[in-house]
Amino acid sequence: MFYRLSGVHHADYVSDSRIFKVPADRNLTAFIFLIGLAAPFIIPSLYLNSYLLPWLIWTAAALGLNLVTGWAGQLHLGYAAVMAVGAYSAIHAARFGVPWEFALIIGGLTSSVIGSLFAFAALRVKGLYLALTTLAMQFVMDWVLTHSPAISGGSHASLQSPTLALLGQEITTDTGFYYVAFGWCVLVTIFMLNLKRTGLGRALVAVREKDFAAAILGVNSFYYKILAFATSSFIAGVSGAMLVATFFFLAAPEQFSVAVSIQVLAMVIVGGLGSIIGSYFGVALILIVPGLVNGLVATLSEWIGVQIDVETLAHIPNAVYGALIVTILLIEPLGLGKLYGNIRDYLMVWPFDQFKK
Amino acid sequence: MKKLTKALAVFSMVGGALFGTQALAEPFKIGICYDLSKAYTFATPQVSQAAMDLAKLINMKGGIGGEPVEVIVRDHGNEPQRGIECYSKLSREGVFVFDTLSTPVSLAILPRAMEDGRILMQSLVGRGDAVDGTVFEWVYPIGPTYWGQAANDVAYIKQLHDGDLSDVKVGFVYFDYPFGQEPIEILKTLSEKEGFKLELYPVPLPGSDQAGVWSKVRRDNPDHVIVWMLGGAHVVASKEMQRNRIPMDKYISVNWLNEVDIANIGDEAAKGIKRGTNVVGGQDVALYQEIMTELYDKGEGSGPIEKTQDVFYNTGLAMYSIMFEAARKAAELEGLPITAKSYKAGLESLEGFDANGLMAPITVTVEDHGGGGKTRIEMWDGETWVPQTDWISEYTDVVWEVVKESSSEYEQ
């Protein structure tokens, strides 16, 4: 009923490879897009600034990781390091006087080069070995950042980002930052939506399922793996730069530490490997829920009037949040994206499927 | 009506800088965005307990200028993103004084606080060059910077050697990341200036394996070892020192060494260990005694009493005494309600304030937001901490040179 399929026929390949095969999906996407556009006017600045904006940027980043992990099936534990490369090179470029538009692209390209450079070495190994190699990349990057003041800035290794300016327009307001993040996230999402229906996307999936089977089909798995690493690193680099330019205003090594790499991977896994909408959900859960639960527990304890030790108060949300992740993965091991998919599938033929039972 | 007009006047004076602050009488609030669940838990529970106790004590005595005070404690798990969230949220609730006690979060909030004109306290954490008040107008790292602390350690060593360091060898054992690396530059400068030999011993994080480091120390045999590590790493270090038969009295720690660490090393085994500090350790402190009689004896303490028997509790008392004293000064100078601007003026009028013998006297000025950076060296004698020096602040010219050099980079 909600996702009406009547009158939807795919009689040729072009029609079958449309982005939105069901009109309801398209309408829903358009609706959410409009809400996104209107967000600065309908959402209080606190939520816009400290929840929505980081959510969008991290979603873009998580989509990049999803490309290499979800689509191409390569486990990547050094994603934050790649983001750091992008962030630092973009800021240095901007500080050097390069316009931000180019600085962001420089950030993306540097990440891309360094990310795929590591991929060359890493791709001789597979699976867990690859994961460890990418983890090593993370440690190398951490070390480089903490040991080269020239890159990471002076005192306590913090590098101030110059004011973001795009198309000759200085961006200083919350609304401005939001739109920049929104624009980037939309761009990445459109790219990922289209990836699904291109030869590249199909080749990546083939590599994921079995790389030597893909090779038999004529897909050069090494080439596609490198391509996946390069593309995802580009997205990571620009997202990293965006994160600093619109949210942190200052780059520090801790923002791109190994813990962050694990977090992004968690976003992708909880959201669902290879799922675009899942990435949105996953980021929301990993990034925003801890803060929300924290606030909720604090308000609750105030409301009930129990005096809880601050330390306990800080640990309750962690426990709740951990339990939440476990529960979600127990209910649906394929992640939040699949959970949404289940609901969608159910509604697709509802209420008529009830007759079958 | 009169009050309202006055309030409006103050509000218009402060103008747009204080977006969202209500000018009507409200408790004076301090936003404590701490890491209570991840990396800084070795100190944050004690410090936040001290803050809450102190706020209770002040409210019992009638608050500040008749208005109550409030501390709002929130956890940010040492994640910059959640720190910013905490800052944004509390800002909108009218908080304009923040403390994070976490370097990554402090760094993340700093640009916003500077932009919004809110006070960021960052005693003992964050970027050291923020003591330069001419650049970091809204940031107050009251207490010693790591640079100043290291310089004071050198001054202490100089005292021990009767003012001649020419044939002295000093080792520097540090966590190999920005926290530990920070004093290196100042130590190098001082080594050139004073002629002592400096040996560097980086310790990889998390510091649980230091076997290689200390056998190297044994080979080089430095006269003193300045140590920039935290928590459990001290315990590992002391074990390695015993194994290598390095006497404990060579060990001069950064201020992050507390009673828990001493207990883990063992009271006897820790004999002779030294630390730099800006607060008086132990329970023989007027303010501490007052809190005991007024709160804990009546069962109204904000947490378990064991946590108060820790130097970081005293550190917390010192930090928050300063913050409340500044509020009192602000109310005195410019009346209620306290605003970010009047609070700033309050901070900058602190002169020789030592919270009744609790800590090194601090004097904050428009230029020096560090309050002078005095520390002293204490030695563990098996039972208690024995001061080895007065409150000192040496080589300030060298320290400020580094500060200026670093802060000028921020301005670009």
PDB file of C-alpha atoms in Angstrom, chain A residues 44-47 49-51 53-54 58 95 143 146-147 153-160 172 174 246-250 252-255 263 286-288 290-292 294-296 298-299 302 307 309-311 313-315 317-318, chain B residues 19 36-38 41 45 48-49 52 56 73-76 79-82 84-85 88-90 92 103-104 107-108 110-112 115 125-129 146-147 176-182 301-304 307 406 409-410 412:
ATOM      1  CA  PRO A  44      16.747  24.592  16.547  1.00  0.00           C
ATOM      2  CA  SER A  45      20.340  25.662  16.039  1.00  0.00           C
ATOM      3  CA  LEU A  46      21.607  23.380  18.815  1.00  0.00           C
ATOM      4  CA  TYR A  47      20.443  20.285  16.980  1.00  0.00           C
ATOM      5  CA  ASN A  49      24.917  22.456  14.788  1.00  0.00           C
ATOM      6  CA  SER A  50      25.861  19.662  17.130  1.00  0.00           C
ATOM      7  CA  TYR A  51      23.841  16.717  15.802  1.00  0.00           C
ATOM      8  CA  LEU A  53      25.935  18.627  10.821  1.00  0.00           C
ATOM      9  CA  PRO A  54      28.358  16.024  12.191  1.00  0.00           C
ATOM     10  CA  TRP A  58      30.219  11.343   9.106  1.00  0.00           C
ATOM     11  CA  ARG A  95      46.575  28.186   4.847  1.00  0.00           C
ATOM     12  CA  TRP A 143      53.089   8.463  14.480  1.00  0.00           C
ATOM     13  CA  THR A 146      52.499  13.319  16.500  1.00  0.00           C
ATOM     14  CA  HIS A 147      56.111  13.541  15.395  1.00  0.00           C
ATOM     15  CA  GLY A 153      50.906  22.432  13.872  1.00  0.00           C
ATOM     16  CA  GLY A 154      52.652  23.804  16.938  1.00  0.00           C
ATOM     17  CA  SER A 155      51.544  23.526  20.530  1.00  0.00           C
ATOM     18  CA  HIS A 156      49.875  20.262  21.427  1.00  0.00           C
ATOM     19  CA  ALA A 157      49.776  19.482  17.733  1.00  0.00           C
ATOM     20  CA  SER A 158      46.748  21.499  16.768  1.00  0.00           C
ATOM     21  CA  LEU A 159      46.327  23.161  13.425  1.00  0.00           C
ATOM     22  CA  GLN A 160      43.923  26.040  13.044  1.00  0.00           C
ATOM     23  CA  THR A 172      30.691  31.680   9.070  1.00  0.00           C
ATOM     24  CA  ASP A 174      25.679  27.663  11.420  1.00  0.00           C
ATOM     25  CA  THR A 246      32.821  23.157   9.208  1.00  0.00           C
ATOM     26  CA  PHE A 247      32.798  21.494  12.598  1.00  0.00           C
ATOM     27  CA  PHE A 248      36.078  21.341  14.505  1.00  0.00           C
ATOM     28  CA  PHE A 249      37.703  24.461  12.993  1.00  0.00           C
ATOM     29  CA  LEU A 250      40.975  22.949  14.085  1.00  0.00           C
ATOM     30  CA  ALA A 252      44.279  17.560  16.065  1.00  0.00           C
ATOM     31  CA  PRO A 253      45.627  14.011  15.850  1.00  0.00           C
ATOM     32  CA  GLU A 254      43.063  12.721  18.368  1.00  0.00           C
ATOM     33  CA  GLN A 255      40.279  13.532  15.934  1.00  0.00           C
ATOM     34  CA  GLN A 263      34.056   3.897  15.185  1.00  0.00           C
ATOM     35  CA  ILE A 286      27.166   5.387  16.824  1.00  0.00           C
ATOM     36  CA  LEU A 287      27.668   9.150  16.766  1.00  0.00           C
ATOM     37  CA  ILE A 288      24.544  10.724  18.140  1.00  0.00           C
ATOM     38  CA  PRO A 290      25.588   8.212  23.110  1.00  0.00           C
ATOM     39  CA  GLY A 291      25.094  11.943  23.613  1.00  0.00           C
ATOM     40  CA  LEU A 292      21.309  11.645  23.513  1.00  0.00           C
ATOM     41  CA  ASN A 294      23.583  10.674  28.191  1.00  0.00           C
ATOM     42  CA  GLY A 295      21.301  13.691  28.231  1.00  0.00           C
ATOM     43  CA  LEU A 296      18.276  11.450  28.708  1.00  0.00           C
ATOM     44  CA  ALA A 298      20.832  12.958  33.237  1.00  0.00           C
ATOM     45  CA  THR A 299      17.350  14.441  32.800  1.00  0.00           C
ATOM     46  CA  GLU A 302      17.011  14.841  37.842  1.00  0.00           C
ATOM     47  CA  GLN A 307      21.167  11.580  43.322  1.00  0.00           C
ATOM     48  CA  ASP A 309      27.136   9.519  41.486  1.00  0.00           C
ATOM     49  CA  VAL A 310      28.422  11.387  38.407  1.00  0.00           C
ATOM     50  CA  GLU A 311      30.660   8.516  37.513  1.00  0.00           C
ATOM     51  CA  LEU A 313      25.773   8.462  35.590  1.00  0.00           C
ATOM     52  CA  ALA A 314      28.453   8.546  32.929  1.00  0.00           C
ATOM     53  CA  HIS A 315      28.665   4.783  32.699  1.00  0.00           C
ATOM     54  CA  PRO A 317      24.600   5.512  28.996  1.00  0.00           C
ATOM     55  CA  ASN A 318      27.598   3.483  27.859  1.00  0.00           C
TER      56      ASN A 318
ATOM     57  CA  PHE B  19      23.886  34.932  22.389  1.00  0.00           C
ATOM     58  CA  LEU B  36      34.121  10.355  33.141  1.00  0.00           C
ATOM     59  CA  SER B  37      34.151   7.118  31.224  1.00  0.00           C
ATOM     60  CA  LYS B  38      37.287   6.773  29.064  1.00  0.00           C
ATOM     61  CA  THR B  41      39.005   8.679  34.602  1.00  0.00           C
ATOM     62  CA  PRO B  45      35.884  11.686  39.368  1.00  0.00           C
ATOM     63  CA  SER B  48      34.296  16.776  39.691  1.00  0.00           C
ATOM     64  CA  GLN B  49      33.538  15.637  43.221  1.00  0.00           C
ATOM     65  CA  MET B  52      30.365  19.711  43.517  1.00  0.00           C
ATOM     66  CA  LYS B  56      27.576  22.962  48.000  1.00  0.00           C
ATOM     67  CA  VAL B  73      28.613  17.759  35.242  1.00  0.00           C
ATOM     68  CA  ARG B  74      28.341  15.908  31.926  1.00  0.00           C
ATOM     69  CA  ASP B  75      30.330  13.102  30.384  1.00  0.00           C
ATOM     70  CA  HIS B  76      31.866  13.468  26.938  1.00  0.00           C
ATOM     71  CA  GLU B  79      35.344  12.493  22.165  1.00  0.00           C
ATOM     72  CA  PRO B  80      35.749  15.966  20.635  1.00  0.00           C
ATOM     73  CA  GLN B  81      32.382  15.671  18.928  1.00  0.00           C
ATOM     74  CA  ARG B  82      30.549  15.015  22.173  1.00  0.00           C
ATOM     75  CA  ILE B  84      31.282  20.236  21.348  1.00  0.00           C
ATOM     76  CA  GLU B  85      27.769  18.905  21.841  1.00  0.00           C
ATOM     77  CA  SER B  88      26.694  23.896  22.618  1.00  0.00           C
ATOM     78  CA  LYS B  89      23.975  22.466  24.783  1.00  0.00           C
ATOM     79  CA  LEU B  90      25.102  24.096  28.016  1.00  0.00           C
ATOM     80  CA  ARG B  92      22.182  27.563  25.324  1.00  0.00           C
ATOM     81  CA  THR B 103      43.187  17.968  25.894  1.00  0.00           C
ATOM     82  CA  PRO B 104      41.385  16.788  22.732  1.00  0.00           C
ATOM     83  CA  LEU B 107      41.252  21.846  21.648  1.00  0.00           C
ATOM     84  CA  ALA B 108      37.941  21.190  19.929  1.00  0.00           C
ATOM     85  CA  LEU B 110      38.659  26.441  21.898  1.00  0.00           C
ATOM     86  CA  PRO B 111      37.799  27.915  18.476  1.00  0.00           C
ATOM     87  CA  ARG B 112      34.124  28.097  19.425  1.00  0.00           C
ATOM     88  CA  GLU B 115      34.346  32.994  18.603  1.00  0.00           C
ATOM     89  CA  VAL B 125      45.224  20.454  29.818  1.00  0.00           C
ATOM     90  CA  GLY B 126      44.974  21.839  26.308  1.00  0.00           C
ATOM     91  CA  ARG B 127      47.437  23.957  24.436  1.00  0.00           C
ATOM     92  CA  GLY B 128      50.050  25.526  26.678  1.00  0.00           C
ATOM     93  CA  ASP B 129      50.434  28.697  24.654  1.00  0.00           C
ATOM     94  CA  TYR B 146      53.895  21.775  31.057  1.00  0.00           C
ATOM     95  CA  TRP B 147      56.655  24.050  29.817  1.00  0.00           C
ATOM     96  CA  ASP B 176      55.603   9.639  22.946  1.00  0.00           C
ATOM     97  CA  TYR B 177      52.667  11.839  21.972  1.00  0.00           C
ATOM     98  CA  PRO B 178      51.924  15.563  22.300  1.00  0.00           C
ATOM     99  CA  PHE B 179      51.366  15.507  26.078  1.00  0.00           C
ATOM    100  CA  GLY B 180      54.798  14.043  26.712  1.00  0.00           C
ATOM    101  CA  GLN B 181      56.601  15.749  23.880  1.00  0.00           C
ATOM    102  CA  GLU B 182      55.624  19.230  24.910  1.00  0.00           C
ATOM    103  CA  GLY B 301      29.350  14.857  50.571  1.00  0.00           C
ATOM    104  CA  SER B 302      28.981  14.475  46.828  1.00  0.00           C
ATOM    105  CA  GLY B 303      30.648  11.091  46.738  1.00  0.00           C
ATOM    106  CA  PRO B 304      32.671   8.561  48.676  1.00  0.00           C
ATOM    107  CA  LYS B 307      38.003   9.916  46.700  1.00  0.00           C
ATOM    108  CA  SER B 406      53.698  29.121  19.532  1.00  0.00           C
ATOM    109  CA  GLU B 409      51.145  30.692  14.915  1.00  0.00           C
ATOM    110  CA  TYR B 410      47.537  30.649  16.094  1.00  0.00           C
ATOM    111  CA  GLN B 412      47.825  33.561  11.396  1.00  0.00           C
TER     112      GLN B 412
END
